[in-house]
Coordinates of C-alpha atoms and ligand atoms in Angstrom, one line a residue:
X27 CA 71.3 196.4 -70.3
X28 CA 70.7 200.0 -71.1
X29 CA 73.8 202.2 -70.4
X30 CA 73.1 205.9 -68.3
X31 CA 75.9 208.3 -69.5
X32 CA 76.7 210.6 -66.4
X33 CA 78.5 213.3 -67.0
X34 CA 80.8 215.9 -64.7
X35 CA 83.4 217.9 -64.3
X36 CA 87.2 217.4 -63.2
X37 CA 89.7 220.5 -63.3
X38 CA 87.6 221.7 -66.0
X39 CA 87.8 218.6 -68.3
X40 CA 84.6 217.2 -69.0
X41 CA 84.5 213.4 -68.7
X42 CA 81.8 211.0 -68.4
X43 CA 81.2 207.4 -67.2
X44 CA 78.9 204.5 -68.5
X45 CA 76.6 202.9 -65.6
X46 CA 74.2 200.2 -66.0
X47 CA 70.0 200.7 -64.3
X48 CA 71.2 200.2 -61.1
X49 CA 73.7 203.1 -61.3
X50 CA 77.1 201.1 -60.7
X51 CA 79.9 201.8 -62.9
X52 CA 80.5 199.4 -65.9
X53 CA 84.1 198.0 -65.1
X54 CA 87.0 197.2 -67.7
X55 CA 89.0 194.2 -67.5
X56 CA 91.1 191.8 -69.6
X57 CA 89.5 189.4 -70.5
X58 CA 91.6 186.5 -71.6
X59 CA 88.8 184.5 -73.2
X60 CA 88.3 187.6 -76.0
X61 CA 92.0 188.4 -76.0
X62 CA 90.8 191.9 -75.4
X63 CA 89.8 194.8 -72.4
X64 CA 86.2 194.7 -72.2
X65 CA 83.2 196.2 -70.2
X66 CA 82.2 193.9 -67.6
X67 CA 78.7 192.9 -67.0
X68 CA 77.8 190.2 -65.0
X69 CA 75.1 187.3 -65.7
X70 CA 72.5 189.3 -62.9
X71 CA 72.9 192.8 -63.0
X72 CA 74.3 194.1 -59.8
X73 CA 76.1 190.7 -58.6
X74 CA 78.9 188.9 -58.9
X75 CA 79.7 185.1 -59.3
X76 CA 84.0 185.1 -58.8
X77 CA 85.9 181.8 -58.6
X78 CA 89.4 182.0 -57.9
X79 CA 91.8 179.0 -57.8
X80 CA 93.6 178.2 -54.7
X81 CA 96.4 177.2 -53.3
X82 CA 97.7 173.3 -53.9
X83 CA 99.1 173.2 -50.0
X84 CA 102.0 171.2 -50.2
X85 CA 104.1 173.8 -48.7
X86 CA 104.2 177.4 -47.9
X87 CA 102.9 179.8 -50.5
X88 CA 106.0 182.1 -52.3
X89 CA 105.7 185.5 -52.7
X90 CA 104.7 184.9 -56.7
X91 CA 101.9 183.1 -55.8
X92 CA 101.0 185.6 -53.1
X93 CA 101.1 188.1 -55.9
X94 CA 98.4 186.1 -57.5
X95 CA 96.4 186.3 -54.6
X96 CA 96.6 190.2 -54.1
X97 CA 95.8 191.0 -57.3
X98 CA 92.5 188.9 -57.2
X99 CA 91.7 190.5 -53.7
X100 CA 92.1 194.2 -55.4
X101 CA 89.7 192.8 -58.2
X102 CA 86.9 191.5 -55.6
X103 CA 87.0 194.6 -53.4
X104 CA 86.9 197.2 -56.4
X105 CA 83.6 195.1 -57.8
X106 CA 82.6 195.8 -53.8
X107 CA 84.1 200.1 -54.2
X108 CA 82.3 200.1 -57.0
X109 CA 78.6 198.9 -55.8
X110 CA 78.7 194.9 -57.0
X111 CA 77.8 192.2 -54.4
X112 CA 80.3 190.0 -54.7
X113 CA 79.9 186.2 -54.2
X114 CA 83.3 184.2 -54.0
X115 CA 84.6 180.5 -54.0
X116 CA 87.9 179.4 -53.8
X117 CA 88.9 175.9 -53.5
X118 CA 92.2 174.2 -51.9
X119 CA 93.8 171.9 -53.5
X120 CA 94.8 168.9 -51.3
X121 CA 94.4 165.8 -54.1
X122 CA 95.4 165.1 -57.3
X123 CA 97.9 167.8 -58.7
X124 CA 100.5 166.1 -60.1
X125 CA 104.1 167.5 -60.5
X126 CA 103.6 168.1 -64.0
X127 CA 100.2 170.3 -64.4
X128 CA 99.1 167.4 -67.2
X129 CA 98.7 164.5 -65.4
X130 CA 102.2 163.3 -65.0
X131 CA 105.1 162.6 -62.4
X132 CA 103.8 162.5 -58.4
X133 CA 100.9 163.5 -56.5
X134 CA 102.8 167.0 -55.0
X135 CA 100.2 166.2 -51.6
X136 CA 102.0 162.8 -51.3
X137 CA 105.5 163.6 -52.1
X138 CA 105.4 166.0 -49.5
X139 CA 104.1 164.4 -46.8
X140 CA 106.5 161.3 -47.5
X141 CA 109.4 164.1 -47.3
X142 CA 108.0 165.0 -43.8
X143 CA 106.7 162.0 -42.9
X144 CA 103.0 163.0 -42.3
X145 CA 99.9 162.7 -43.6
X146 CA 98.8 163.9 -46.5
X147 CA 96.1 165.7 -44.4
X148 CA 98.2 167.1 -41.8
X149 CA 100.3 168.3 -44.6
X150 CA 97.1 169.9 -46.5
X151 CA 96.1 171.5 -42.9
X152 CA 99.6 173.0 -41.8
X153 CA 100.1 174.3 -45.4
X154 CA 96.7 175.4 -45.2
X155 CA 96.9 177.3 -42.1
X156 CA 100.4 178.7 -43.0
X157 CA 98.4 180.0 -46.0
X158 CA 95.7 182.3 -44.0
X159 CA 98.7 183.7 -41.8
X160 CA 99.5 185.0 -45.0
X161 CA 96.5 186.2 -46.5
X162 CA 95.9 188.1 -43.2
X163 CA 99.0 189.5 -43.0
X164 CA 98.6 190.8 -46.3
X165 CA 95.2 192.4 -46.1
X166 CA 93.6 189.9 -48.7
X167 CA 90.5 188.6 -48.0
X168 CA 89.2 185.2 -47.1
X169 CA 86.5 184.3 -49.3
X170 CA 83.2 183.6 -47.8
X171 CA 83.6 180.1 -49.9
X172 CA 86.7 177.9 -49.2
X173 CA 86.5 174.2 -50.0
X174 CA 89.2 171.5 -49.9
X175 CA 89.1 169.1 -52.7
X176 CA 88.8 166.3 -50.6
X177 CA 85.2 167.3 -49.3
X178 CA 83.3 167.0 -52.9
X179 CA 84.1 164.2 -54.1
X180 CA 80.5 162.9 -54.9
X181 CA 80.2 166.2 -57.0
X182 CA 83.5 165.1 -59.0
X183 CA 81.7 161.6 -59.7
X184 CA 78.8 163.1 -60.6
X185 CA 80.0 165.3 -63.1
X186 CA 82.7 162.1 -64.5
X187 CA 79.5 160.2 -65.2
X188 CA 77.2 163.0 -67.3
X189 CA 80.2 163.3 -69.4
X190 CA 80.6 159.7 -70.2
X191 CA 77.2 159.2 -70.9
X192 CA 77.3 162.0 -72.9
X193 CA 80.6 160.9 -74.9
X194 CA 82.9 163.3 -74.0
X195 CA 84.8 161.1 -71.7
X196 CA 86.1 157.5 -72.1
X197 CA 87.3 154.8 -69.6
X198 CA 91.3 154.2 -71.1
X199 CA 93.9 151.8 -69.1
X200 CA 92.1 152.7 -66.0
X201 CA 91.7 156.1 -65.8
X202 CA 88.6 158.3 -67.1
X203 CA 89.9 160.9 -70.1
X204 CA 88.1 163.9 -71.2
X205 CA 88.1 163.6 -75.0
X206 CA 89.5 166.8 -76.0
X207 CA 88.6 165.6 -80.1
X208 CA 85.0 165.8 -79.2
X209 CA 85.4 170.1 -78.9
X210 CA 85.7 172.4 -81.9
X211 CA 86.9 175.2 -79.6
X212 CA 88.8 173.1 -77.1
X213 CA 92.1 175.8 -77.3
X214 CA 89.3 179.3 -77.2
X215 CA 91.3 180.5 -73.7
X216 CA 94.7 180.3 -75.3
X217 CA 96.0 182.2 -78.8
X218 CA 99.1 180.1 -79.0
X219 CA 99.5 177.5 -81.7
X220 CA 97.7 174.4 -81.3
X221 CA 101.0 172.5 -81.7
X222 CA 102.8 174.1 -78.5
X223 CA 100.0 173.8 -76.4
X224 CA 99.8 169.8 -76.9
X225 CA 100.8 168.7 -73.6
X226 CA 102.7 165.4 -75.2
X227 CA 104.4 167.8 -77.5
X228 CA 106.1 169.4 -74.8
X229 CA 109.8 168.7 -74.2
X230 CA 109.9 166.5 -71.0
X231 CA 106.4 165.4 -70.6
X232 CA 105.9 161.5 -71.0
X233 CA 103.4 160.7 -73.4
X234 CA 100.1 158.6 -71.7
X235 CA 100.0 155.8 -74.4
X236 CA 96.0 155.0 -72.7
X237 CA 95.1 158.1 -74.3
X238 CA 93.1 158.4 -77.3
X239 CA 94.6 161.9 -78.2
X240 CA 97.6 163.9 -76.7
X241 CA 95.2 167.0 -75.3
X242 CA 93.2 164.4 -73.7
X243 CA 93.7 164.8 -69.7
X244 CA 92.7 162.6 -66.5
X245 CA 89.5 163.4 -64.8
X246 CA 89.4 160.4 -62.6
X247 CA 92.8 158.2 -61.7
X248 CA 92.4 154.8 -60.4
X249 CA 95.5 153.1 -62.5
X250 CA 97.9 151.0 -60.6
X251 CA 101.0 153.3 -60.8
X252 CA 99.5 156.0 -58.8
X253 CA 99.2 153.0 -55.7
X254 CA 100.8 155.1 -53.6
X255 CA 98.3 157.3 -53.5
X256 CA 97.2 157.8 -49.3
X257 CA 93.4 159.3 -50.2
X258 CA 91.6 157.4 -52.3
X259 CA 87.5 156.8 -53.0
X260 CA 85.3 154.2 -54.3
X261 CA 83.8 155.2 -57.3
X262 CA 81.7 153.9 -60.2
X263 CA 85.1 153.4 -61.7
X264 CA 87.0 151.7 -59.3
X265 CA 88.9 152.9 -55.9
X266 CA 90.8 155.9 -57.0
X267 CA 90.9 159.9 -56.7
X268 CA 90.2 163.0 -58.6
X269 CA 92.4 165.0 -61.4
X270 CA 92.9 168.3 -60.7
X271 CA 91.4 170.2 -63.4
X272 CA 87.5 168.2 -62.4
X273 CA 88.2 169.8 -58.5
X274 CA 87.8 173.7 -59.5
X275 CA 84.8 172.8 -62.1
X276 CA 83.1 170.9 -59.3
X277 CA 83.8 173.4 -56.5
X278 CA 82.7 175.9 -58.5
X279 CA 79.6 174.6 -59.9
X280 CA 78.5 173.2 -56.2
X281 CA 78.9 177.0 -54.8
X282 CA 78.2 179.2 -57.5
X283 CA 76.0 177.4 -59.7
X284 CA 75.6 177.4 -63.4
X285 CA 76.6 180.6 -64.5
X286 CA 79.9 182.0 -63.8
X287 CA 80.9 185.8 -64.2
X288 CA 84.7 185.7 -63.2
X289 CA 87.4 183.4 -62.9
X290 CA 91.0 184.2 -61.8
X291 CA 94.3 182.6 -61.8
X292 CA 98.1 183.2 -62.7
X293 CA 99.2 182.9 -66.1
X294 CA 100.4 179.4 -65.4
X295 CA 96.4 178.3 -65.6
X296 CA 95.5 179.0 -68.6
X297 CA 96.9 176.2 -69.8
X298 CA 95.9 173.2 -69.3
X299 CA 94.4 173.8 -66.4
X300 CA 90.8 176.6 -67.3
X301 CA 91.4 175.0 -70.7
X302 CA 90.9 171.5 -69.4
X303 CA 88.2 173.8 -66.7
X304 CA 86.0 175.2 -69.5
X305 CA 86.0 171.6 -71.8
X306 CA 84.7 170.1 -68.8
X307 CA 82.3 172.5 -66.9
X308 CA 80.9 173.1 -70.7
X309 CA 80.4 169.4 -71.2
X310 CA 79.2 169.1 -68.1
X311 CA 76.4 171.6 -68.3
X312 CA 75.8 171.9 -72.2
X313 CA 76.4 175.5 -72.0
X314 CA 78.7 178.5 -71.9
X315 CA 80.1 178.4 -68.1
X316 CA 82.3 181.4 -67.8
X317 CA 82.2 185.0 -69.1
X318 CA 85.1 186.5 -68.0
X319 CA 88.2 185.0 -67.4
X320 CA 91.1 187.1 -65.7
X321 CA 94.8 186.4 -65.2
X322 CA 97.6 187.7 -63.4
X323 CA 101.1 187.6 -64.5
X324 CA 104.1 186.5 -62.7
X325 CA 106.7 187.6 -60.2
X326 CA 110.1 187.0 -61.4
X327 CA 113.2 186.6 -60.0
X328 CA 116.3 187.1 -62.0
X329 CA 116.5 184.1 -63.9
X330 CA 112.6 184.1 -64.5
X331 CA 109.4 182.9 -62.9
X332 CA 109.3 182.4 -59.4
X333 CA 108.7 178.8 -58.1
X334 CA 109.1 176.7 -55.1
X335 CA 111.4 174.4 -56.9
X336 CA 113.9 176.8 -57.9
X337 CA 116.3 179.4 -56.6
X338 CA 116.0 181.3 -53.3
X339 CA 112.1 180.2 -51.4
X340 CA 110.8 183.5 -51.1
X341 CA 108.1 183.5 -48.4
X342 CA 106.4 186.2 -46.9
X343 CA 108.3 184.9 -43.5
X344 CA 111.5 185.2 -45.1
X345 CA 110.4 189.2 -45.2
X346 CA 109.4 189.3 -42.0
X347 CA 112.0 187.7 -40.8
X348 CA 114.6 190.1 -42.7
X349 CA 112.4 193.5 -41.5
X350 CA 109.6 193.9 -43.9
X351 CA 106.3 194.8 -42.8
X352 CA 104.6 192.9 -45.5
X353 CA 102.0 195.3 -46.1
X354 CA 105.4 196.8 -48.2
X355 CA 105.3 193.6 -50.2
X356 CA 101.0 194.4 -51.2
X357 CA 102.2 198.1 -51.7
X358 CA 105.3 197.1 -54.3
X359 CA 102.4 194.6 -55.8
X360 CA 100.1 197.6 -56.2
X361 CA 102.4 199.7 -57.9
X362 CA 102.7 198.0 -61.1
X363 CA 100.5 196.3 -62.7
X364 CA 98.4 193.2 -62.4
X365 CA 99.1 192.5 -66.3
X366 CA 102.3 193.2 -66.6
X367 CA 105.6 190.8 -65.2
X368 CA 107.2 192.1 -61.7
X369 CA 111.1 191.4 -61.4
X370 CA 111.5 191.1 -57.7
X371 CA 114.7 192.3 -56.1
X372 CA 114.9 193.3 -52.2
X373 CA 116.4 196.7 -53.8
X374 CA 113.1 197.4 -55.0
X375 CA 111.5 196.1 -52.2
X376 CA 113.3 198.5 -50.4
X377 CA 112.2 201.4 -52.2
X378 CA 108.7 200.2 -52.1
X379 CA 108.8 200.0 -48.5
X380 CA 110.4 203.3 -47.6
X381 CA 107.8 205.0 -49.9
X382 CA 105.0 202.9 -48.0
X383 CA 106.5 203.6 -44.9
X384 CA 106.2 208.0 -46.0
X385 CA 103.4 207.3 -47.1
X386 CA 101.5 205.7 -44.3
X387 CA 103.5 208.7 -42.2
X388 CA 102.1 211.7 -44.2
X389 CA 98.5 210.1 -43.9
X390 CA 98.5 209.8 -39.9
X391 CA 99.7 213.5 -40.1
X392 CA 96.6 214.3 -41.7
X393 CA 94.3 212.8 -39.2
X394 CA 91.5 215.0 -38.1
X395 CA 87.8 215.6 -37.2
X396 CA 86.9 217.6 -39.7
X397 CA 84.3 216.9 -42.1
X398 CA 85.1 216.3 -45.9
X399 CA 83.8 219.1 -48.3
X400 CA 81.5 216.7 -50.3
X401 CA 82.2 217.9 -53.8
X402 CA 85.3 217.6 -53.9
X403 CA 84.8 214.0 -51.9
X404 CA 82.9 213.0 -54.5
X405 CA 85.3 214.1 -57.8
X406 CA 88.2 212.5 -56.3
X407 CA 86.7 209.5 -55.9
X408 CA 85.1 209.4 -58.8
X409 CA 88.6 209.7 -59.7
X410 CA 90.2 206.3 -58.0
X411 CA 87.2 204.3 -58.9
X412 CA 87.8 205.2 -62.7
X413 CA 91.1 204.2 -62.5
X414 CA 90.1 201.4 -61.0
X415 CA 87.2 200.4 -63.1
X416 CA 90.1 200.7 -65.9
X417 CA 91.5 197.1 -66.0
X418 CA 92.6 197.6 -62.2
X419 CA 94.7 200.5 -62.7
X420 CA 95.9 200.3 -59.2
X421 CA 99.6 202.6 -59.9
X422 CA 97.2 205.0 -61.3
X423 CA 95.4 205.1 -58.0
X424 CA 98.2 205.2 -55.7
X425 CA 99.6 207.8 -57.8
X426 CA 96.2 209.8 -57.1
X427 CA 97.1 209.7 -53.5
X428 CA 100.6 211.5 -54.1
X429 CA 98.7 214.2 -56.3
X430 CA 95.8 214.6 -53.6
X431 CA 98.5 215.1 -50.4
X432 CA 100.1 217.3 -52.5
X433 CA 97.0 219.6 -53.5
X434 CA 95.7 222.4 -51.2
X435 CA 92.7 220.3 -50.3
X436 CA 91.7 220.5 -46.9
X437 CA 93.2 217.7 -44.2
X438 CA 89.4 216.8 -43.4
X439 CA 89.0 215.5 -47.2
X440 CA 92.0 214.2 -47.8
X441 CA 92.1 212.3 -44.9
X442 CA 88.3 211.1 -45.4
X443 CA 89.4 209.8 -49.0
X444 CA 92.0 208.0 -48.2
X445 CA 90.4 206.2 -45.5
X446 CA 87.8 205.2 -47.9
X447 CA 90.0 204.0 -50.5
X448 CA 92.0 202.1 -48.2
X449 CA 88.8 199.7 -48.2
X450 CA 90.1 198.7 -51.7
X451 CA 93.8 199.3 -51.4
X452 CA 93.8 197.6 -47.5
X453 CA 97.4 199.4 -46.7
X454 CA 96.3 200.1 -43.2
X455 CA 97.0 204.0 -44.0
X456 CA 94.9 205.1 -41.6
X457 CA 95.6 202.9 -38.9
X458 CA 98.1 203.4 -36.2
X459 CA 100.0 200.9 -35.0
X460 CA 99.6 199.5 -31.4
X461 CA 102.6 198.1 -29.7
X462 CA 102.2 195.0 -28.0
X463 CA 104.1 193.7 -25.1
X464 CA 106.1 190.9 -27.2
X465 CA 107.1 194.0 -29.4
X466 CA 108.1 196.5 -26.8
X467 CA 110.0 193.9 -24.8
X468 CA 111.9 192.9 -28.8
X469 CA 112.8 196.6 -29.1
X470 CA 114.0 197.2 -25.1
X471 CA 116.4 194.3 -25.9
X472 CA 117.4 195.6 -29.3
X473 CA 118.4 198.9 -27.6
X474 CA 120.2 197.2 -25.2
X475 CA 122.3 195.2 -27.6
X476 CA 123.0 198.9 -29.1
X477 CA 123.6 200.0 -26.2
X478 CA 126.4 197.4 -25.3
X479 CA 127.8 197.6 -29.1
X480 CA 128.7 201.0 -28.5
X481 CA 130.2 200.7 -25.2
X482 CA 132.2 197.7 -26.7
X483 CA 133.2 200.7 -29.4
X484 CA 131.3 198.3 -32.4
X485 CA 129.7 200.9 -34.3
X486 CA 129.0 198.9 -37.4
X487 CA 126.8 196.6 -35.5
X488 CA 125.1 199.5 -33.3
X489 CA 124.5 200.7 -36.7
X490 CA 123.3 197.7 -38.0
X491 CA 120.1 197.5 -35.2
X492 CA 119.4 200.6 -36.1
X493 CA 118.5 200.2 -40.2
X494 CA 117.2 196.4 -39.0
X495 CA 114.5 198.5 -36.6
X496 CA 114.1 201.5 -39.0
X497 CA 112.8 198.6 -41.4
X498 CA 110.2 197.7 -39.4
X499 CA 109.0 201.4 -38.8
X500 CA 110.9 201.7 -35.6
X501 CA 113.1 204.7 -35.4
X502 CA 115.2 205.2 -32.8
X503 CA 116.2 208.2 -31.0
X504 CA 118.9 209.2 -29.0
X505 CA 119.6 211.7 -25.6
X506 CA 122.5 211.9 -23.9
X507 CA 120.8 210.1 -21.1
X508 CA 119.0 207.3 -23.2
X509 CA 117.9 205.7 -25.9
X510 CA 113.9 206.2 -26.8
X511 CA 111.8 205.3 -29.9
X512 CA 109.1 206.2 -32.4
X513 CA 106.7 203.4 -34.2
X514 CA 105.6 205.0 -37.2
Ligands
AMP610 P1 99.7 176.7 -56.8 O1 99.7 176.7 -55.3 O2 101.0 176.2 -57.4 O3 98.5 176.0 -57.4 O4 99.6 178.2 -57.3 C1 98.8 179.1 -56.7 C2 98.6 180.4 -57.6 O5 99.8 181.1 -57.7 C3 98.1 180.0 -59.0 O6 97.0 180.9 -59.3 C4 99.3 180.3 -59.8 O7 98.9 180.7 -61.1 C5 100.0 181.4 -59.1 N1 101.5 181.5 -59.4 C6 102.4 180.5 -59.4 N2 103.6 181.0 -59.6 C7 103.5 182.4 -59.7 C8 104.4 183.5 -59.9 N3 105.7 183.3 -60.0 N4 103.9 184.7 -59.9 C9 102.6 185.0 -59.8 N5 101.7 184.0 -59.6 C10 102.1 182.7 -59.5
ZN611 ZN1 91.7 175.9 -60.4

């Protein structure tokens, strides 16, 4: 690649940006495979190859993984600001994650639906479908690619049988391994010490006496204590199912091919999960798979990471249901950064939400039909996508919104920027909301509830409708004749 330098001018600063031929602005991202910020380029110049891992639908998504899923919608739709065409896979997993993410304890498919007493495939749809409701209500994305494990099997098989014939898997007390002694570089995704990262050396995790060494992991189950299992396929092997690790290789290689510019996950992937991912794919195709790998870090709650077994379930219904628009939840996501641990608390929630809430007001106030004054258009946005392009800087970005409402620049431009960097942000900024019936007939009764309170001389709870309406953007307003409201 040979790098143009373009140079400009911002408030008299001088600055300038690298581009590749085509023009497009050479990104920055973590890349946890270098342990290090790098440029990104991608294996064709001008597109990009993104795999992200999806959701194991065994119940609703929390807000922690939903942080996850923002972040890697931010990441797709800058490449997209910033002039990439962006191809993108995700899978969802619906076999063959265990309870423990190396191969031990329950299938978490199976456990479920014996706790509901369904299928596992009703389970993987409902859970699947409860997923989407959230992804739409958060702005992010469905990827053009979406596959359930279930649906590539042969793909799974194939892969199982180059690597035994190539050594790099053996058949052990029934199951296939991946022989983790036949890599030199088996731990290049994580910097930690061998030692902690051997999954038998971990406190609590039973060791798999059929394996040949501890870091050795299940690529294809068929042994007799996982009977229970509901979905299982013939296979060269014997009747049995998938490990988890073998389904995101697979999906990935069936969509994207060969050659793989981006894969994302939380934290919680690296290991053993892309580690087990890249010793496979690798195997698989005798070459490097993956250039960039990029992780997001966790939402916490008090006592640390969030999880579904622990604590509170945080959903994104559980905020809706208590008043949050949960375009408030993507705004506190967007505020700090991808990299760096989020402590959720509803009193920063709260605070995120009312500045969201200003926010979105101040935009709408802007709203007019004048045109932008290109030049400055084009320094302020030069501006966000820099930002941006640096490691997903979204704070910084957000923050340029504050400085650009507060400049003297006309309404036309601001208004014109902010629309355009909504694309990438997807706050709905510029959108006003319409008020359906369902929602007009919820507040009428809300103000009649009011309306009695007071009359009943219960102020507290009057009160109390109003903040649990002023949450949702509703504000009320009161004549001595009635009650009216404003949707903001
Ligand atoms: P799962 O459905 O358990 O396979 O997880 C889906 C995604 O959520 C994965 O990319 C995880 O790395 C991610 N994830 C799990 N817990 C958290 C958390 N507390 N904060 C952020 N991401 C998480
Ligand atoms: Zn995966």
């Amino acid at each position: 690649f040979a790098y143009l330098k373009q140079f400009f001018t911002i408030d008299g600063i001088k600055c300038g940006i690298i581009m590749n031929k085509k023009g497009l602005i050479i990104m920055k991202i973590y890349n946890t495979l270098t342990h290090k910020v790098e440029e990104f380029i991608p294996n064709e110049e001008g597109k990009v190859k993104m795999y992200t891992c999806g959701p194991t639908v065994y119940n609703y998504a929390h807000i922690g993984n939903l942080r996850t899923y923002i972040f890697e919608d931010i990441l797709e739709k800058t490449l997209r600001y910033i002039g990439y065409e962006v191809q993108r896979c995700m899978n969802i997993t619906d076999v063959g994650h265990l309870t423990s993410d190396s191969d031990s304890g329950d299938d978490k498919m199976i456990k479920s639906a014996k706790k509901e007493n369904k299928s596992v495939l009703e389970i993987a749809k409902f859970y699947t479908e409860a997923f989407k409701k959230d992804t739409e209500d958060l702005n992010v994305k469905w990827p053009e690619i979406v596959s359930p494990a279930t649906e590539n099997i042969p793909m799974y098989i194939k892969m199982i049988e180059r690597l035994l014939e190539k050594g790099l898997a053996y058949q052990s007390g029934g199951n296939i391994y991946f022989d983790t002694s036949k890599l030199e570089d088996y731990y290049q995704l994580t910097n930690h010490k061998i030692d902690e990262m051997v999954v038998g050396a971990r406190v609590g995790v039973e060791e798999d006496k059929s394996k040949k060494n501890q870091a050795d992991f299940v690529l294809w189950f068929t042994k007799s204590k996982f009977d229970s299992q509901e979905l299982k396929w013939e296979s060269p092997w014997g009747l049995g199912y998938p490990g988890w690790h073998i389904e995101c290789s697979g999906i990935s290689i069936k969509n994207l091919g060969e050659y793989l510019d981006i894969h994302c996950g939380g934290i919680d992937n690296i290991f053993p999960h892309h580690t087990n991912e890249i010793a496979q794919s690798e195997g698989y195709l005798g070459h490097k798979w993956c250039n960039y790998w990029v992780h997001g870090e966790y939402l916490n709650d008090q006592t640390g990471k969030m999880s579904k077994s622990k604590g509170e379930f945080l959903t994104l219904s559980v905020l809706k249901e208590k008043g949050y628009d949960p375009l408030a939840y993507r705004y506190l996501c967007l505020t700090s950064h991808y990299r760096k641990p989020l402590v959720f608390s509803y009193e920063i929630l709260d605070n995120a939400s009312l500045s969201y809430q200003k926010l979105k007001q101040r935009v709408q106030s802007l709203k007019t039909e004048e045109n932008p004054n290109e030049t400055i258009y084009q320094e302020y946005n030069q501006k966000f996508k820099e930002y941006l392009e640096d490691d997903l800087n979204t704070s910084n970005a957000i923050t340029l919104i504050y400085d650009l409402l507060k400049s003297d620049i006309d309404n036309g431009t601001k208004y014109a920027l902010i629309r355009s960097w909504d694309k990438v942000l997807s706050l709905n900024l510029c959108e006003e909301k319409e008020i359906s019936e369902s929602l007009k007939k919820y507040i009428e009764e809300k103000i009649e509830e009011r309306k009695k309170a007071k009359e009943e001389k219960n102020y507290a709870l009057a009160d109390q409708i109003r903040e649990e309406l002023l949450k949702q953007n509703i504000i009320l307003k009161d004549t001595r004749e009635k009650t009216t409201y404003e949707i903001k």
